């Protein structure tokens, strides 16, 4: 059976917790890929990918992703579907809200991947985000500090949507 790779770093807190919740809700066919130790082959073997990243340093990826990306920089991900999630803080960092999600989307698109799992921007208040694409975000964004009560519903709906977009039953 073709598997789904779930990539995040255990050095994160909420991102890792969301990853565990995604894996639990997904059921069979999903495999954790630890970006702190993974190589290209650990990623390439999966039919589709789910990527988790917070945004740190006012608009940047955490160092775990920064250090992992060169590992896959020559990959060809044509035909591979990728869905991205991440927590952010729209009140404290309104000009770089969840930028990490947008940075990963662009990087994987440049490798040929198709980014799915887009969500509506409705219900968020911020000024600027690299995760923005028209009236949507390029992935799932949650705000555990300011909108913790919305996370469950957002996550549940997104998992259902991504399963459908990945063609998984
Ligand atoms: C130093 C620092 C910088 C941050 N910068 C941003 C930012 O630019 N944009 C954003 O949306 N969130 C930002 N955040 C909020 C984090 O993304 C948020 O707290 C997230 O839940 C952290 O992920 P983690 O719990 O998986 O480590 C920042 C947090 C810290 C501590």
JSON list of C-alpha atoms and ligand atoms in Angstrom, two decimals:
[
{"chain": "A", "resi": 1, "resn": "UNK", "atom": "CA", "xyz": [0.00, 0.00, 0.00]},
{"chain": "A", "resi": 2, "resn": "UNK", "atom": "CA", "xyz": [1.24, 3.48, -0.77]},
{"chain": "A", "resi": 3, "resn": "UNK", "atom": "CA", "xyz": [1.85, 5.45, 2.38]},
{"chain": "A", "resi": 4, "resn": "UNK", "atom": "CA", "xyz": [1.56, 9.07, 3.41]},
{"chain": "A", "resi": 5, "resn": "UNK", "atom": "CA", "xyz": [4.64, 10.66, 4.98]},
{"chain": "A", "resi": 6, "resn": "UNK", "atom": "CA", "xyz": [4.01, 12.96, 7.93]},
{"chain": "A", "resi": 7, "resn": "UNK", "atom": "CA", "xyz": [6.98, 15.31, 8.35]},
{"chain": "A", "resi": 8, "resn": "UNK", "atom": "CA", "xyz": [7.70, 17.48, 11.35]},
{"chain": "A", "resi": 9, "resn": "UNK", "atom": "CA", "xyz": [10.34, 17.92, 14.04]},
{"chain": "A", "resi": 10, "resn": "UNK", "atom": "CA", "xyz": [9.88, 16.65, 17.57]},
{"chain": "A", "resi": 11, "resn": "UNK", "atom": "CA", "xyz": [11.80, 19.71, 18.71]},
{"chain": "A", "resi": 12, "resn": "UNK", "atom": "CA", "xyz": [8.52, 21.62, 18.21]},
{"chain": "A", "resi": 13, "resn": "UNK", "atom": "CA", "xyz": [5.73, 21.55, 20.77]},
{"chain": "A", "resi": 14, "resn": "UNK", "atom": "CA", "xyz": [2.29, 22.32, 19.39]},
{"chain": "A", "resi": 15, "resn": "UNK", "atom": "CA", "xyz": [3.29, 21.37, 15.84]},
{"chain": "A", "resi": 16, "resn": "UNK", "atom": "CA", "xyz": [4.31, 17.92, 17.07]},
{"chain": "A", "resi": 17, "resn": "UNK", "atom": "CA", "xyz": [1.10, 17.60, 19.08]},
{"chain": "A", "resi": 18, "resn": "UNK", "atom": "CA", "xyz": [-0.96, 18.42, 15.98]},
{"chain": "A", "resi": 19, "resn": "UNK", "atom": "CA", "xyz": [1.08, 15.86, 14.06]},
{"chain": "A", "resi": 20, "resn": "UNK", "atom": "CA", "xyz": [0.24, 13.19, 16.61]},
{"chain": "A", "resi": 21, "resn": "UNK", "atom": "CA", "xyz": [-3.42, 14.12, 16.39]},
{"chain": "A", "resi": 22, "resn": "UNK", "atom": "CA", "xyz": [-3.33, 13.93, 12.59]},
{"chain": "A", "resi": 23, "resn": "UNK", "atom": "CA", "xyz": [-1.68, 10.49, 12.72]},
{"chain": "A", "resi": 24, "resn": "UNK", "atom": "CA", "xyz": [-4.23, 9.22, 15.25]},
{"chain": "A", "resi": 25, "resn": "UNK", "atom": "CA", "xyz": [-7.19, 10.51, 13.24]},
{"chain": "A", "resi": 26, "resn": "UNK", "atom": "CA", "xyz": [-5.79, 9.30, 9.91]},
{"chain": "A", "resi": 27, "resn": "UNK", "atom": "CA", "xyz": [-5.62, 5.61, 10.80]},
{"chain": "A", "resi": 28, "resn": "UNK", "atom": "CA", "xyz": [-3.55, 3.20, 8.71]},
{"chain": "A", "resi": 29, "resn": "UNK", "atom": "CA", "xyz": [-1.18, 4.22, 5.95]},
{"chain": "A", "resi": 30, "resn": "UNK", "atom": "CA", "xyz": [0.53, 7.21, 7.54]},
{"chain": "A", "resi": 31, "resn": "UNK", "atom": "CA", "xyz": [4.17, 7.15, 8.64]},
{"chain": "A", "resi": 32, "resn": "UNK", "atom": "CA", "xyz": [6.07, 9.70, 10.72]},
{"chain": "A", "resi": 33, "resn": "UNK", "atom": "CA", "xyz": [9.22, 11.10, 9.12]},
{"chain": "A", "resi": 34, "resn": "UNK", "atom": "CA", "xyz": [11.54, 12.82, 11.59]},
{"chain": "A", "resi": 35, "resn": "UNK", "atom": "CA", "xyz": [13.05, 15.76, 9.72]},
{"chain": "A", "resi": 36, "resn": "UNK", "atom": "CA", "xyz": [15.87, 15.96, 12.25]},
{"chain": "A", "resi": 37, "resn": "UNK", "atom": "CA", "xyz": [17.32, 12.69, 10.94]},
{"chain": "A", "resi": 38, "resn": "UNK", "atom": "CA", "xyz": [15.59, 11.92, 7.61]},
{"chain": "A", "resi": 39, "resn": "UNK", "atom": "CA", "xyz": [17.18, 11.65, 4.17]},
{"chain": "A", "resi": 40, "resn": "UNK", "atom": "CA", "xyz": [15.63, 12.18, 0.76]},
{"chain": "A", "resi": 41, "resn": "UNK", "atom": "CA", "xyz": [14.80, 8.46, 0.36]},
{"chain": "A", "resi": 42, "resn": "UNK", "atom": "CA", "xyz": [12.67, 8.58, 3.53]},
{"chain": "A", "resi": 43, "resn": "UNK", "atom": "CA", "xyz": [10.53, 11.23, 1.87]},
{"chain": "A", "resi": 44, "resn": "UNK", "atom": "CA", "xyz": [10.55, 10.08, -1.76]},
{"chain": "A", "resi": 45, "resn": "UNK", "atom": "CA", "xyz": [9.10, 6.67, -0.93]},
{"chain": "A", "resi": 46, "resn": "UNK", "atom": "CA", "xyz": [5.76, 8.15, 0.14]},
{"chain": "A", "resi": 47, "resn": "UNK", "atom": "CA", "xyz": [2.91, 8.74, -2.29]},
{"chain": "A", "resi": 48, "resn": "UNK", "atom": "CA", "xyz": [1.96, 12.04, -0.66]},
{"chain": "A", "resi": 49, "resn": "UNK", "atom": "CA", "xyz": [3.22, 14.20, 2.18]},
{"chain": "A", "resi": 50, "resn": "UNK", "atom": "CA", "xyz": [1.85, 16.14, 5.12]},
{"chain": "A", "resi": 51, "resn": "UNK", "atom": "CA", "xyz": [4.25, 18.79, 6.45]},
{"chain": "A", "resi": 52, "resn": "UNK", "atom": "CA", "xyz": [4.03, 20.51, 9.81]},
{"chain": "A", "resi": 53, "resn": "UNK", "atom": "CA", "xyz": [5.84, 23.72, 10.70]},
{"chain": "A", "resi": 54, "resn": "UNK", "atom": "CA", "xyz": [5.50, 26.56, 13.16]},
{"chain": "A", "resi": 55, "resn": "UNK", "atom": "CA", "xyz": [6.75, 30.04, 12.28]},
{"chain": "A", "resi": 56, "resn": "UNK", "atom": "CA", "xyz": [9.56, 31.38, 14.42]},
{"chain": "A", "resi": 57, "resn": "UNK", "atom": "CA", "xyz": [11.85, 34.39, 14.39]},
{"chain": "A", "resi": 58, "resn": "UNK", "atom": "CA", "xyz": [9.13, 36.69, 13.02]},
{"chain": "A", "resi": 59, "resn": "UNK", "atom": "CA", "xyz": [8.47, 35.08, 9.70]},
{"chain": "A", "resi": 60, "resn": "UNK", "atom": "CA", "xyz": [10.95, 32.26, 9.36]},
{"chain": "A", "resi": 61, "resn": "UNK", "atom": "CA", "xyz": [11.05, 28.49, 9.41]},
{"chain": "A", "resi": 62, "resn": "UNK", "atom": "CA", "xyz": [12.39, 26.78, 12.53]},
{"chain": "A", "resi": 63, "resn": "UNK", "atom": "CA", "xyz": [15.99, 25.62, 12.18]},
{"chain": "A", "resi": 64, "resn": "UNK", "atom": "CA", "xyz": [14.90, 21.97, 11.89]},
{"chain": "A", "resi": 65, "resn": "UNK", "atom": "CA", "xyz": [13.27, 22.73, 8.52]},
{"chain": "A", "resi": 66, "resn": "UNK", "atom": "CA", "xyz": [16.07, 25.07, 7.46]},
{"chain": "A", "resi": 67, "resn": "UNK", "atom": "CA", "xyz": [18.57, 22.28, 8.04]},
{"chain": "A", "resi": 68, "resn": "UNK", "atom": "CA", "xyz": [16.43, 19.59, 6.39]},
{"chain": "A", "resi": 69, "resn": "UNK", "atom": "CA", "xyz": [15.50, 21.39, 3.14]},
{"chain": "A", "resi": 70, "resn": "UNK", "atom": "CA", "xyz": [18.99, 21.12, 1.55]},
{"chain": "A", "resi": 71, "resn": "UNK", "atom": "CA", "xyz": [18.57, 17.34, 1.89]},
{"chain": "A", "resi": 72, "resn": "UNK", "atom": "CA", "xyz": [15.76, 17.42, -0.71]},
{"chain": "A", "resi": 73, "resn": "UNK", "atom": "CA", "xyz": [16.80, 20.42, -2.80]},
{"chain": "A", "resi": 74, "resn": "UNK", "atom": "CA", "xyz": [17.47, 18.35, -5.94]},
{"chain": "A", "resi": 75, "resn": "UNK", "atom": "CA", "xyz": [14.37, 16.17, -5.65]},
{"chain": "A", "resi": 76, "resn": "UNK", "atom": "CA", "xyz": [11.69, 15.95, -8.30]},
{"chain": "A", "resi": 77, "resn": "UNK", "atom": "CA", "xyz": [8.32, 15.84, -6.58]},
{"chain": "A", "resi": 78, "resn": "UNK", "atom": "CA", "xyz": [6.27, 16.09, -9.78]},
{"chain": "A", "resi": 79, "resn": "UNK", "atom": "CA", "xyz": [2.99, 14.28, -9.27]},
{"chain": "A", "resi": 80, "resn": "UNK", "atom": "CA", "xyz": [3.34, 14.28, -5.49]},
{"chain": "A", "resi": 81, "resn": "UNK", "atom": "CA", "xyz": [0.63, 15.92, -3.43]},
{"chain": "A", "resi": 82, "resn": "UNK", "atom": "CA", "xyz": [1.65, 17.85, -0.36]},
{"chain": "A", "resi": 83, "resn": "UNK", "atom": "CA", "xyz": [-0.53, 19.30, 2.42]},
{"chain": "A", "resi": 84, "resn": "UNK", "atom": "CA", "xyz": [0.88, 21.69, 5.01]},
{"chain": "A", "resi": 85, "resn": "UNK", "atom": "CA", "xyz": [-0.25, 22.69, 8.49]},
{"chain": "A", "resi": 86, "resn": "UNK", "atom": "CA", "xyz": [1.14, 24.97, 11.13]},
{"chain": "A", "resi": 87, "resn": "UNK", "atom": "CA", "xyz": [0.36, 26.97, 14.24]},
{"chain": "A", "resi": 88, "resn": "UNK", "atom": "CA", "xyz": [0.90, 30.72, 14.28]},
{"chain": "A", "resi": 89, "resn": "UNK", "atom": "CA", "xyz": [0.09, 33.77, 16.35]},
{"chain": "A", "resi": 90, "resn": "UNK", "atom": "CA", "xyz": [-2.02, 36.35, 14.51]},
{"chain": "A", "resi": 91, "resn": "UNK", "atom": "CA", "xyz": [-2.10, 38.83, 17.43]},
{"chain": "A", "resi": 92, "resn": "UNK", "atom": "CA", "xyz": [1.58, 38.99, 18.36]},
{"chain": "A", "resi": 93, "resn": "UNK", "atom": "CA", "xyz": [2.98, 38.58, 14.84]},
{"chain": "A", "resi": 94, "resn": "UNK", "atom": "CA", "xyz": [0.28, 39.99, 12.52]},
{"chain": "A", "resi": 95, "resn": "UNK", "atom": "CA", "xyz": [2.72, 40.89, 9.75]},
{"chain": "A", "resi": 96, "resn": "UNK", "atom": "CA", "xyz": [4.27, 37.43, 9.47]},
{"chain": "A", "resi": 97, "resn": "UNK", "atom": "CA", "xyz": [1.32, 35.24, 10.44]},
{"chain": "A", "resi": 98, "resn": "UNK", "atom": "CA", "xyz": [2.15, 31.59, 9.74]},
{"chain": "A", "resi": 99, "resn": "UNK", "atom": "CA", "xyz": [4.74, 32.59, 7.13]},
{"chain": "A", "resi": 100, "resn": "UNK", "atom": "CA", "xyz": [6.44, 29.20, 7.60]},
{"chain": "A", "resi": 101, "resn": "UNK", "atom": "CA", "xyz": [3.49, 27.45, 5.96]},
{"chain": "A", "resi": 102, "resn": "UNK", "atom": "CA", "xyz": [3.81, 29.73, 2.93]},
{"chain": "A", "resi": 103, "resn": "UNK", "atom": "CA", "xyz": [7.58, 29.28, 2.74]},
{"chain": "A", "resi": 104, "resn": "UNK", "atom": "CA", "xyz": [7.23, 25.48, 2.69]},
{"chain": "A", "resi": 105, "resn": "UNK", "atom": "CA", "xyz": [4.45, 25.64, 0.09]},
{"chain": "A", "resi": 106, "resn": "UNK", "atom": "CA", "xyz": [6.65, 27.66, -2.25]},
{"chain": "A", "resi": 107, "resn": "UNK", "atom": "CA", "xyz": [9.65, 25.39, -1.71]},
{"chain": "A", "resi": 108, "resn": "UNK", "atom": "CA", "xyz": [7.75, 22.19, -2.45]},
{"chain": "A", "resi": 109, "resn": "UNK", "atom": "CA", "xyz": [5.97, 23.75, -5.42]},
{"chain": "A", "resi": 110, "resn": "UNK", "atom": "CA", "xyz": [9.34, 24.61, -6.89]},
{"chain": "A", "resi": 111, "resn": "UNK", "atom": "CA", "xyz": [10.25, 20.92, -6.57]},
{"chain": "A", "resi": 112, "resn": "UNK", "atom": "CA", "xyz": [7.17, 20.10, -8.64]},
{"chain": "A", "resi": 113, "resn": "UNK", "atom": "CA", "xyz": [4.75, 19.11, -5.88]},
{"chain": "A", "resi": 114, "resn": "UNK", "atom": "CA", "xyz": [1.07, 20.00, -5.95]},
{"chain": "A", "resi": 115, "resn": "UNK", "atom": "CA", "xyz": [0.03, 21.75, -2.75]},
{"chain": "A", "resi": 116, "resn": "UNK", "atom": "CA", "xyz": [-3.47, 20.75, -1.59]},
{"chain": "A", "resi": 117, "resn": "UNK", "atom": "CA", "xyz": [-5.34, 21.25, 1.68]},
{"chain": "A", "resi": 118, "resn": "UNK", "atom": "CA", "xyz": [-6.00, 24.93, 1.13]},
{"chain": "A", "resi": 119, "resn": "UNK", "atom": "CA", "xyz": [-8.37, 26.59, 3.58]},
{"chain": "A", "resi": 120, "resn": "UNK", "atom": "CA", "xyz": [-10.46, 29.74, 3.84]},
{"chain": "A", "resi": 121, "resn": "UNK", "atom": "CA", "xyz": [-8.92, 32.87, 5.39]},
{"chain": "A", "resi": 122, "resn": "UNK", "atom": "CA", "xyz": [-12.23, 33.74, 6.97]},
{"chain": "A", "resi": 123, "resn": "UNK", "atom": "CA", "xyz": [-12.15, 33.97, 10.76]},
{"chain": "A", "resi": 124, "resn": "UNK", "atom": "CA", "xyz": [-8.54, 35.18, 11.08]},
{"chain": "A", "resi": 125, "resn": "UNK", "atom": "CA", "xyz": [-7.38, 38.77, 11.72]},
{"chain": "A", "resi": 126, "resn": "UNK", "atom": "CA", "xyz": [-3.84, 39.73, 10.77]},
{"chain": "A", "resi": 127, "resn": "UNK", "atom": "CA", "xyz": [-2.08, 42.09, 8.37]},
{"chain": "A", "resi": 128, "resn": "UNK", "atom": "CA", "xyz": [0.19, 39.97, 6.22]},
{"chain": "A", "resi": 129, "resn": "UNK", "atom": "CA", "xyz": [1.00, 36.31, 5.69]},
{"chain": "A", "resi": 130, "resn": "UNK", "atom": "CA", "xyz": [3.17, 34.45, 3.19]},
{"chain": "A", "resi": 131, "resn": "UNK", "atom": "CA", "xyz": [0.68, 31.59, 3.59]},
{"chain": "A", "resi": 132, "resn": "UNK", "atom": "CA", "xyz": [-1.96, 33.66, 1.84]},
{"chain": "A", "resi": 133, "resn": "UNK", "atom": "CA", "xyz": [-3.08, 32.79, -1.67]},
{"chain": "A", "resi": 134, "resn": "UNK", "atom": "CA", "xyz": [-6.04, 34.89, -2.81]},
{"chain": "A", "resi": 135, "resn": "UNK", "atom": "CA", "xyz": [-8.88, 34.38, -0.35]},
{"chain": "A", "resi": 136, "resn": "UNK", "atom": "CA", "xyz": [-7.30, 31.18, 0.94]},
{"chain": "A", "resi": 137, "resn": "UNK", "atom": "CA", "xyz": [-4.34, 29.94, 2.94]},
{"chain": "A", "resi": 138, "resn": "UNK", "atom": "CA", "xyz": [-2.12, 27.39, 1.24]},
{"chain": "A", "resi": 139, "resn": "UNK", "atom": "CA", "xyz": [-2.65, 25.01, 4.16]},
{"chain": "A", "resi": 140, "resn": "UNK", "atom": "CA", "xyz": [-4.22, 24.64, 7.59]},
{"chain": "A", "resi": 141, "resn": "UNK", "atom": "CA", "xyz": [-3.36, 27.37, 10.05]},
{"chain": "A", "resi": 142, "resn": "UNK", "atom": "CA", "xyz": [-4.37, 27.26, 13.69]},
{"chain": "A", "resi": 143, "resn": "UNK", "atom": "CA", "xyz": [-3.75, 29.80, 16.41]},
{"chain": "A", "resi": 144, "resn": "UNK", "atom": "CA", "xyz": [-3.42, 27.95, 19.73]},
{"chain": "A", "resi": 145, "resn": "UNK", "atom": "CA", "xyz": [-2.83, 31.16, 21.70]},
{"chain": "A", "resi": 146, "resn": "UNK", "atom": "CA", "xyz": [-5.70, 33.29, 20.45]},
{"chain": "A", "resi": 147, "resn": "UNK", "atom": "CA", "xyz": [-8.24, 30.85, 19.00]},
{"chain": "A", "resi": 148, "resn": "UNK", "atom": "CA", "xyz": [-7.69, 27.55, 20.85]},
{"chain": "A", "resi": 149, "resn": "UNK", "atom": "CA", "xyz": [-11.41, 26.79, 20.78]},
{"chain": "A", "resi": 150, "resn": "UNK", "atom": "CA", "xyz": [-11.39, 26.66, 16.95]},
{"chain": "A", "resi": 151, "resn": "UNK", "atom": "CA", "xyz": [-8.54, 24.18, 16.53]},
{"chain": "A", "resi": 152, "resn": "UNK", "atom": "CA", "xyz": [-10.52, 20.95, 16.86]},
{"chain": "A", "resi": 153, "resn": "UNK", "atom": "CA", "xyz": [-13.07, 21.82, 14.20]},
{"chain": "A", "resi": 154, "resn": "UNK", "atom": "CA", "xyz": [-10.43, 23.25, 11.85]},
{"chain": "A", "resi": 155, "resn": "UNK", "atom": "CA", "xyz": [-8.24, 20.18, 12.22]},
{"chain": "A", "resi": 156, "resn": "UNK", "atom": "CA", "xyz": [-11.05, 17.66, 11.80]},
{"chain": "A", "resi": 157, "resn": "UNK", "atom": "CA", "xyz": [-12.37, 19.35, 8.66]},
{"chain": "A", "resi": 158, "resn": "UNK", "atom": "CA", "xyz": [-8.87, 19.62, 7.21]},
{"chain": "A", "resi": 159, "resn": "UNK", "atom": "CA", "xyz": [-8.00, 15.96, 7.73]},
{"chain": "A", "resi": 160, "resn": "UNK", "atom": "CA", "xyz": [-11.22, 14.99, 5.96]},
{"chain": "A", "resi": 161, "resn": "UNK", "atom": "CA", "xyz": [-10.44, 17.39, 3.09]},
{"chain": "A", "resi": 162, "resn": "UNK", "atom": "CA", "xyz": [-6.82, 16.23, 2.71]},
{"chain": "A", "resi": 163, "resn": "UNK", "atom": "CA", "xyz": [-7.84, 12.55, 2.68]},
{"chain": "A", "resi": 164, "resn": "UNK", "atom": "CA", "xyz": [-10.20, 13.36, -0.16]},
{"chain": "A", "resi": 165, "resn": "UNK", "atom": "CA", "xyz": [-7.60, 15.41, -2.05]},
{"chain": "A", "resi": 166, "resn": "UNK", "atom": "CA", "xyz": [-5.00, 12.66, -1.59]},
{"chain": "A", "resi": 167, "resn": "UNK", "atom": "CA", "xyz": [-7.55, 10.12, -2.88]},
{"chain": "A", "resi": 168, "resn": "UNK", "atom": "CA", "xyz": [-7.42, 8.15, 0.40]},
{"chain": "A", "resi": 169, "resn": "UNK", "atom": "CA", "xyz": [-10.55, 6.45, 1.71]},
{"chain": "B", "resi": 1, "resn": "LIG", "atom": "C1", "xyz": [10.41, 33.86, 18.95]},
{"chain": "B", "resi": 1, "resn": "LIG", "atom": "C2", "xyz": [9.08, 33.57, 18.34]},
{"chain": "B", "resi": 1, "resn": "LIG", "atom": "C3", "xyz": [8.75, 34.09, 17.11]},
{"chain": "B", "resi": 1, "resn": "LIG", "atom": "C4", "xyz": [7.51, 33.82, 16.52]},
{"chain": "B", "resi": 1, "resn": "LIG", "atom": "N1", "xyz": [7.22, 34.36, 15.30]},
{"chain": "B", "resi": 1, "resn": "LIG", "atom": "C5", "xyz": [6.02, 34.08, 14.73]},
{"chain": "B", "resi": 1, "resn": "LIG", "atom": "C6", "xyz": [5.69, 34.60, 13.46]},
{"chain": "B", "resi": 1, "resn": "LIG", "atom": "O1", "xyz": [6.45, 35.31, 12.81]},
{"chain": "B", "resi": 1, "resn": "LIG", "atom": "N2", "xyz": [4.47, 34.27, 12.93]},
{"chain": "B", "resi": 1, "resn": "LIG", "atom": "C7", "xyz": [3.56, 33.48, 13.59]},
{"chain": "B", "resi": 1, "resn": "LIG", "atom": "O2", "xyz": [2.48, 33.25, 13.07]},
{"chain": "B", "resi": 1, "resn": "LIG", "atom": "N3", "xyz": [3.86, 32.98, 14.81]},
{"chain": "B", "resi": 1, "resn": "LIG", "atom": "C8", "xyz": [5.05, 33.25, 15.39]},
{"chain": "B", "resi": 1, "resn": "LIG", "atom": "N4", "xyz": [5.36, 32.73, 16.61]},
{"chain": "B", "resi": 1, "resn": "LIG", "atom": "C9", "xyz": [4.34, 31.89, 17.29]},
{"chain": "B", "resi": 1, "resn": "LIG", "atom": "C10", "xyz": [4.61, 30.42, 17.09]},
{"chain": "B", "resi": 1, "resn": "LIG", "atom": "O3", "xyz": [4.58, 30.04, 15.73]},
{"chain": "B", "resi": 1, "resn": "LIG", "atom": "C11", "xyz": [3.55, 29.63, 17.86]},
{"chain": "B", "resi": 1, "resn": "LIG", "atom": "O4", "xyz": [3.69, 29.89, 19.23]},
{"chain": "B", "resi": 1, "resn": "LIG", "atom": "C12", "xyz": [3.64, 28.13, 17.61]},
{"chain": "B", "resi": 1, "resn": "LIG", "atom": "O5", "xyz": [2.63, 27.50, 18.33]},
{"chain": "B", "resi": 1, "resn": "LIG", "atom": "C13", "xyz": [4.99, 27.56, 18.03]},
{"chain": "B", "resi": 1, "resn": "LIG", "atom": "O6", "xyz": [5.07, 26.24, 17.58]},
{"chain": "B", "resi": 1, "resn": "LIG", "atom": "P1", "xyz": [5.53, 25.04, 18.49]},
{"chain": "B", "resi": 1, "resn": "LIG", "atom": "O7", "xyz": [4.65, 25.05, 19.73]},
{"chain": "B", "resi": 1, "resn": "LIG", "atom": "O8", "xyz": [5.31, 23.82, 17.67]},
{"chain": "B", "resi": 1, "resn": "LIG", "atom": "O9", "xyz": [6.96, 25.26, 18.82]},
{"chain": "B", "resi": 1, "resn": "LIG", "atom": "C14", "xyz": [6.57, 33.01, 17.21]},
{"chain": "B", "resi": 1, "resn": "LIG", "atom": "C15", "xyz": [6.91, 32.46, 18.46]},
{"chain": "B", "resi": 1, "resn": "LIG", "atom": "C16", "xyz": [8.14, 32.74, 19.02]},
{"chain": "B", "resi": 1, "resn": "LIG", "atom": "C17", "xyz": [8.46, 32.14, 20.36]}
]
